[in-house]
């Protein structure tokens, strides 16, 4: 295995900062071995007070802090960065070598002191967050750090955000929180949480860098890698899926056929139905197997635990747990549908962006090389304004769904706007 930061594509500045922080964190641990009172300097108002009262001279924790936010567009590698940083913190050499047990178990997801919260539903609830905060306060079993990674921290409910804030405001001395969010906009992350964290902005990696990693890490042929990297618009995971999964390619082709199919009102409604149903089918395929496995596992566990003390209480508990599982699965299915639909809309936006750049004769490489001729024909017919209006219709649809407009209604409105121009 190579260095833990190797898969963080096109993020040199962020990687340099994280390396410095990991080295500083290792220095804190070394200092702690002699003076028995290692602590991090907290960011934000509390941190200023603390650092003001801290003894002068060399401060081993200067490059490190206990709460971080990784921001960037989807696919830029927020969670990859958080996990790599966690590995560097747990690395016995303090560098993220990729070879030691600390690096290995963190990257493999089995380190006892690294917890990863991946919300499966539309939000992360307060119960989940309280349990996490409680466990995060315990002494790290490996003697280094307790690391909590929260993917999609923008999906925290308000109550869950408050529970997290309390922990970040008064952090246990060896606990590090790593949050991932699209941006530090107040819609994504509360201002108070933001003020306590150091922000690591990630950028959309350039297509060439994405293609390079597909070739090096996944062994994909260079020409396929280049096409997939451009089509995925900087989303590393999406690029890999397009390069490897024929079904993903077929779904993308169906989406890019939409502009051709919009020949009238009826066709617009048909196209809306097709897009929604494709997203539903894709989502169902992705969650059905997990749903069945989870339910079977829970039923087995409940059956085994049903005997013994308090049979009536156990029965009540069982019904509650099954109901809780169903609720969670439903929420996950909804999320999967929205994600699938959003991927389709991003592909469609790429097509109209191509038409717009061609109408403007901008010296920019097209997103979808395989539909470039079609986008060129659109550019001639619609001109720059018409192309821009269509691109805006797609973006408005994404925004409406994000704001909880029923997906079918938002997509129908978009298709009509695309047809009318
Ligand atoms: Zn290591």
XYZ file of C-alpha atoms and ligand atoms in Angstrom:
422
model
C 0.000 0.000 0.000
C 1.195 3.520 -0.705
C 0.938 6.748 1.292
C -2.587 7.280 2.691
C -3.040 10.560 0.782
C -2.286 8.968 -2.619
C -5.941 8.726 -3.666
C -6.725 12.359 -2.917
C -6.793 13.566 -6.500
C -5.545 17.046 -7.435
C -5.565 18.436 -3.848
C -1.919 19.323 -3.232
C -2.566 22.272 -0.891
C -4.999 20.372 1.315
C -2.660 17.386 1.516
C 0.258 19.633 2.561
C -1.842 21.160 5.351
C -3.043 17.769 6.581
C 0.503 16.396 6.614
C 1.649 19.336 8.737
C -1.262 18.784 11.120
C -0.540 15.057 11.437
C 3.101 15.801 12.247
C 1.988 18.353 14.867
C -0.448 15.821 16.342
C 2.357 13.266 16.627
C 4.453 15.909 18.409
C 1.607 16.474 20.878
C 1.574 12.754 21.674
C 5.348 12.717 22.153
C 5.173 15.737 24.467
C 2.317 14.057 26.320
C 4.490 11.053 27.022
C 6.742 13.265 29.154
C 4.487 15.906 30.744
C 1.295 13.816 30.952
C -0.986 16.701 29.960
C -1.329 16.756 26.204
C -4.101 18.931 24.868
C -4.954 20.539 21.591
C -5.500 24.226 21.140
C -9.127 24.600 20.161
C -10.143 26.803 17.249
C -12.544 29.713 17.680
C -13.181 31.974 20.677
C -12.434 29.324 23.287
C -9.197 28.552 21.542
C -8.036 32.160 21.647
C -8.562 32.288 25.415
C -6.753 29.016 25.852
C -3.810 29.942 23.690
C -3.554 33.324 25.420
C -3.254 31.607 28.768
C -0.999 28.857 27.477
C 2.632 28.936 28.452
C 4.821 30.800 25.967
C 7.528 29.220 23.853
C 7.237 26.126 21.713
C 3.733 24.829 21.369
C 3.785 21.329 19.904
C 0.094 21.469 18.935
C 0.292 24.650 16.838
C -0.442 22.891 13.536
C -3.203 20.691 14.911
C -6.723 21.299 16.137
C -9.531 19.043 17.310
C -12.277 19.921 14.845
C -12.087 20.103 11.048
C -14.485 20.632 8.167
C -13.680 19.282 4.709
C -15.633 21.151 2.043
C -15.909 20.696 -1.702
C -18.274 19.634 -4.474
C -19.583 16.045 -4.470
C -16.905 13.655 -5.662
C -14.008 15.978 -4.835
C -12.950 13.529 -2.133
C -14.210 14.998 1.151
C -14.588 11.645 2.855
C -11.425 10.300 1.200
C -9.536 13.257 2.699
C -11.107 12.771 6.132
C -10.273 9.075 6.193
C -6.695 9.636 4.999
C -6.204 12.277 7.690
C -7.621 9.905 10.310
C -5.107 7.288 9.148
C -2.252 9.785 9.385
C -3.335 10.574 12.971
C -3.372 6.883 13.872
C -0.149 6.114 11.989
C 2.503 4.840 14.394
C 5.063 6.920 12.503
C 2.773 9.970 12.507
C 3.008 10.500 8.778
C 0.353 8.325 7.130
C 2.885 5.850 5.782
C 0.179 3.445 4.583
C 2.054 0.391 5.831
C 1.748 0.340 9.632
C -1.212 -1.259 11.478
C -2.643 2.198 12.355
C -2.807 3.260 8.696
C -3.933 -0.142 7.531
C -6.871 -0.575 9.906
C -8.063 3.021 9.468
C -8.065 2.770 5.674
C -9.779 -0.627 5.929
C -12.456 0.773 8.249
C -11.631 -1.479 11.215
C -9.616 0.791 13.533
C -11.123 0.690 17.036
C -10.666 4.444 17.569
C -12.020 5.680 14.234
C -15.760 5.957 13.861
C -17.397 6.913 10.603
C -20.959 8.184 10.429
C -22.476 7.725 6.996
C -26.085 8.896 6.999
C -28.263 6.461 5.114
C -31.404 8.543 5.318
C -32.030 12.184 4.552
C -30.697 13.315 7.922
C -28.557 12.331 10.905
C -30.726 12.201 14.031
C -30.006 13.352 17.546
C -30.031 9.824 19.015
C -27.289 8.664 16.682
C -25.242 11.782 17.390
C -25.559 11.554 21.204
C -24.405 7.938 21.202
C -21.477 8.883 19.004
C -20.423 11.850 21.118
C -20.537 9.677 24.233
C -18.284 7.031 22.725
C -15.959 9.640 21.288
C -15.257 10.901 24.808
C -13.661 7.624 25.891
C -9.896 7.177 26.071
C -8.467 5.945 22.742
C -7.728 2.229 23.073
C -4.688 2.503 20.805
C -3.225 5.329 22.884
C -3.392 7.921 20.097
C -6.623 9.694 19.091
C -10.356 9.066 19.048
C -11.422 10.147 15.572
C -15.025 10.756 14.571
C -15.723 11.254 10.863
C -19.125 12.664 9.953
C -19.865 12.332 6.251
C -22.548 14.701 4.977
C -22.518 16.873 8.104
C -24.942 19.097 6.169
C -27.550 16.426 6.867
C -27.439 16.860 10.645
C -30.825 17.651 12.170
C -30.826 20.792 14.314
C -30.905 18.752 17.528
C -28.068 16.525 16.314
C -26.076 19.635 15.384
C -26.528 20.975 18.917
C -25.354 17.707 20.450
C -22.266 17.810 18.230
C -21.637 21.480 18.993
C -21.545 20.754 22.725
C -18.873 18.118 22.158
C -16.841 20.402 19.902
C -17.081 23.278 22.381
C -15.715 21.191 25.225
C -13.708 18.533 23.475
C -12.221 15.583 25.323
C -8.411 16.024 25.141
C -7.775 13.204 22.688
C -10.813 13.436 20.432
C -10.746 14.777 16.876
C -13.890 15.539 14.864
C -13.715 15.475 11.056
C -16.808 16.857 9.320
C -17.556 16.700 5.596
C -19.943 19.160 3.923
C -20.442 20.718 0.460
C -19.575 24.200 1.785
C -19.485 26.328 4.940
C -22.685 28.132 3.920
C -25.054 28.361 6.938
C -27.482 26.082 5.033
C -24.829 23.358 5.142
C -23.223 23.872 8.530
C -24.269 26.012 11.472
C -22.278 29.189 12.018
C -21.412 28.184 15.575
C -20.022 24.787 14.555
C -18.142 26.411 11.687
C -16.529 28.914 14.081
C -15.006 26.066 16.097
C -13.512 24.196 13.157
C -10.608 24.593 10.806
C -11.774 24.434 7.191
C -9.984 22.421 4.503
C -11.401 23.428 1.104
C -11.108 20.813 -1.644
C -11.464 21.791 -5.281
C -13.078 19.958 -8.153
C -10.183 17.864 -9.426
C -9.193 18.471 -13.066
C -10.223 15.722 -15.525
C -6.594 14.880 -16.299
C -5.883 14.166 -12.602
C -9.007 11.989 -12.317
C -8.033 10.047 -15.462
C -4.529 9.537 -14.091
C -5.820 7.949 -10.872
C -8.232 5.682 -12.786
C -5.331 4.368 -14.843
C -2.885 4.028 -11.938
C -5.191 2.697 -9.228
C -7.948 0.890 -11.108
C -6.028 -0.285 -14.143
C -8.454 1.314 -16.599
C -7.295 1.883 -20.191
C -6.100 5.491 -20.725
C -8.622 6.386 -23.465
C -11.586 5.072 -21.436
C -10.260 6.834 -18.318
C -10.034 10.158 -20.161
C -13.558 9.892 -21.514
C -15.009 8.855 -18.125
C -13.131 11.593 -16.226
C -14.526 14.286 -18.545
C -18.057 12.855 -18.499
C -18.066 12.637 -14.685
C -17.189 16.342 -14.384
C -14.562 15.926 -11.688
C -16.446 13.338 -9.624
C -13.886 10.600 -8.992
C -16.308 7.861 -7.881
C -18.690 8.583 -10.743
C -15.822 8.438 -13.245
C -14.794 5.012 -11.996
C -18.382 3.750 -12.215
C -18.768 5.030 -15.783
C -15.499 3.375 -16.765
C -16.388 0.024 -15.244
C -20.158 -0.421 -15.095
C -22.020 -0.893 -18.422
C -25.377 -0.222 -16.677
C -24.139 3.168 -15.490
C -23.098 3.971 -19.078
C -26.503 2.906 -20.405
C -28.330 5.098 -17.871
C -26.164 8.048 -18.846
C -26.874 7.494 -22.542
C -30.619 7.436 -21.850
C -30.356 10.753 -19.998
C -28.345 12.352 -22.804
C -30.995 11.209 -25.309
C -33.543 13.464 -23.564
C -32.783 16.689 -25.509
C -33.421 14.868 -28.809
C -36.715 13.439 -27.590
C -38.374 16.716 -26.598
C -40.593 17.211 -29.640
C -43.829 18.320 -27.959
C -45.789 18.604 -24.696
C -46.613 14.897 -24.602
C -43.000 13.946 -25.263
C -41.887 16.280 -22.461
C -44.163 14.541 -19.944
C -43.025 11.135 -21.216
C -39.398 12.146 -20.791
C -40.144 13.294 -17.217
C -41.757 9.959 -16.382
C -38.869 8.044 -17.913
C -36.299 10.009 -15.916
C -38.151 9.556 -12.612
C -38.755 5.858 -13.186
C -35.136 5.244 -14.168
C -34.013 6.907 -10.922
C -36.465 4.784 -8.934
C -35.260 1.585 -10.575
C -31.607 2.467 -10.049
C -32.267 3.298 -6.383
C -34.219 0.120 -5.792
C -31.454 -2.005 -7.261
C -28.968 -0.332 -4.943
C -30.885 -0.799 -1.651
C -32.959 -4.005 -1.985
C -30.150 -6.380 -1.130
C -29.069 -4.395 1.931
C -32.710 -4.145 3.118
C -33.221 -7.915 3.020
C -29.916 -8.722 4.723
C -30.553 -6.201 7.495
C -34.043 -7.428 8.198
C -32.927 -11.067 8.359
C -30.052 -10.148 10.695
C -32.326 -8.184 13.010
C -34.945 -10.941 13.119
C -32.280 -13.499 13.981
C -30.889 -11.260 16.702
C -34.351 -10.618 18.166
C -35.281 -14.301 18.028
C -32.104 -15.231 19.870
C -32.565 -12.541 22.514
C -36.313 -13.132 23.023
C -35.925 -15.708 25.782
C -34.746 -14.983 29.295
C -35.462 -11.962 31.431
C -38.565 -9.821 30.790
C -40.284 -11.568 27.877
C -43.018 -8.904 27.558
C -40.466 -6.113 27.494
C -38.466 -7.950 24.867
C -41.567 -8.289 22.652
C -42.258 -4.564 22.880
C -38.617 -3.883 22.130
C -38.678 -6.203 19.101
C -41.689 -4.513 17.487
C -40.095 -1.139 18.089
C -36.794 -2.193 16.578
C -38.416 -3.623 13.452
C -40.425 -0.442 13.021
C -37.295 1.619 13.504
C -35.495 -0.464 10.851
C -38.349 -0.025 8.364
C -38.296 3.712 8.935
C -34.566 3.839 8.347
C -34.811 1.742 5.189
C -37.568 3.924 3.763
C -35.511 7.005 4.421
C -32.496 5.386 2.746
C -34.567 4.463 -0.331
C -35.741 8.072 -0.680
C -32.190 9.292 -0.410
C -30.973 6.780 -3.022
C -33.703 7.937 -5.428
C -32.772 11.573 -4.997
C -29.093 10.801 -5.498
C -29.822 8.845 -8.693
C -32.019 11.646 -10.029
C -29.399 14.221 -9.154
C -26.723 12.313 -11.079
C -29.017 12.326 -14.119
C -29.601 16.073 -13.784
C -25.866 16.733 -13.532
C -25.338 14.804 -16.790
C -28.109 16.790 -18.453
C -26.680 20.083 -17.177
C -23.353 19.050 -18.719
C -25.024 18.682 -22.119
C -26.559 22.187 -22.061
C -23.300 23.603 -20.708
C -21.596 22.122 -23.785
C -24.203 23.789 -26.026
C -23.631 27.103 -24.248
C -19.815 27.021 -24.495
C -20.092 26.108 -28.175
C -22.558 28.940 -28.861
C -20.132 31.319 -27.159
C -17.189 29.725 -29.012
C -15.448 29.431 -25.644
C -12.152 27.519 -25.774
C -13.361 24.888 -23.266
C -13.305 21.108 -23.663
C -16.805 19.578 -23.799
C -18.103 17.606 -20.811
C -19.679 14.909 -22.959
C -17.402 14.219 -25.900
C -19.794 11.560 -27.249
C -22.718 14.016 -27.611
C -20.611 16.999 -28.662
C -22.069 16.982 -32.199
C -25.607 17.058 -30.823
C -24.716 19.890 -28.434
C -23.185 21.721 -31.395
C -26.438 21.422 -33.351
C -28.310 22.725 -30.283
C -25.922 25.652 -30.023
C -26.708 26.661 -33.628
C -30.467 26.369 -33.129
C -30.758 27.971 -29.672
C -27.866 30.425 -29.679
C -26.191 31.380 -26.401
C -29.311 32.772 -24.688
C -31.443 29.740 -25.496
C -28.703 27.383 -24.333
C -28.284 29.343 -21.105
C -32.063 29.300 -20.437
C -32.066 25.520 -20.816
C -29.043 25.092 -18.566
C -30.771 27.277 -15.980
C -33.921 25.137 -16.212
C -31.891 22.054 -15.265
C -30.169 23.845 -12.391
C -33.528 25.215 -11.157
C -34.874 21.654 -11.107
C -31.983 20.498 -8.927
C -32.506 23.433 -6.570
C -36.258 22.762 -6.353
C -35.727 19.102 -5.439
C -33.131 20.134 -2.880
C -35.779 22.454 -1.408
C -38.203 19.510 -1.135
C -40.431 20.128 -4.164
C -41.854 16.764 -5.252
C -39.316 15.377 -7.774
C -41.949 14.533 -10.414
C -43.345 18.062 -10.412
C -39.897 19.634 -10.589
C -38.800 17.341 -13.435
C -42.010 17.942 -15.439
C -41.550 21.695 -15.117
C -37.948 21.316 -16.281
C -38.849 19.171 -19.315
C -41.490 21.695 -20.418
C -38.976 24.519 -20.028
C -36.396 22.553 -22.056
C -38.920 21.931 -24.809
C -40.214 25.515 -24.968
C -36.711 26.967 -24.556
Zn 1.386 4.435 9.135
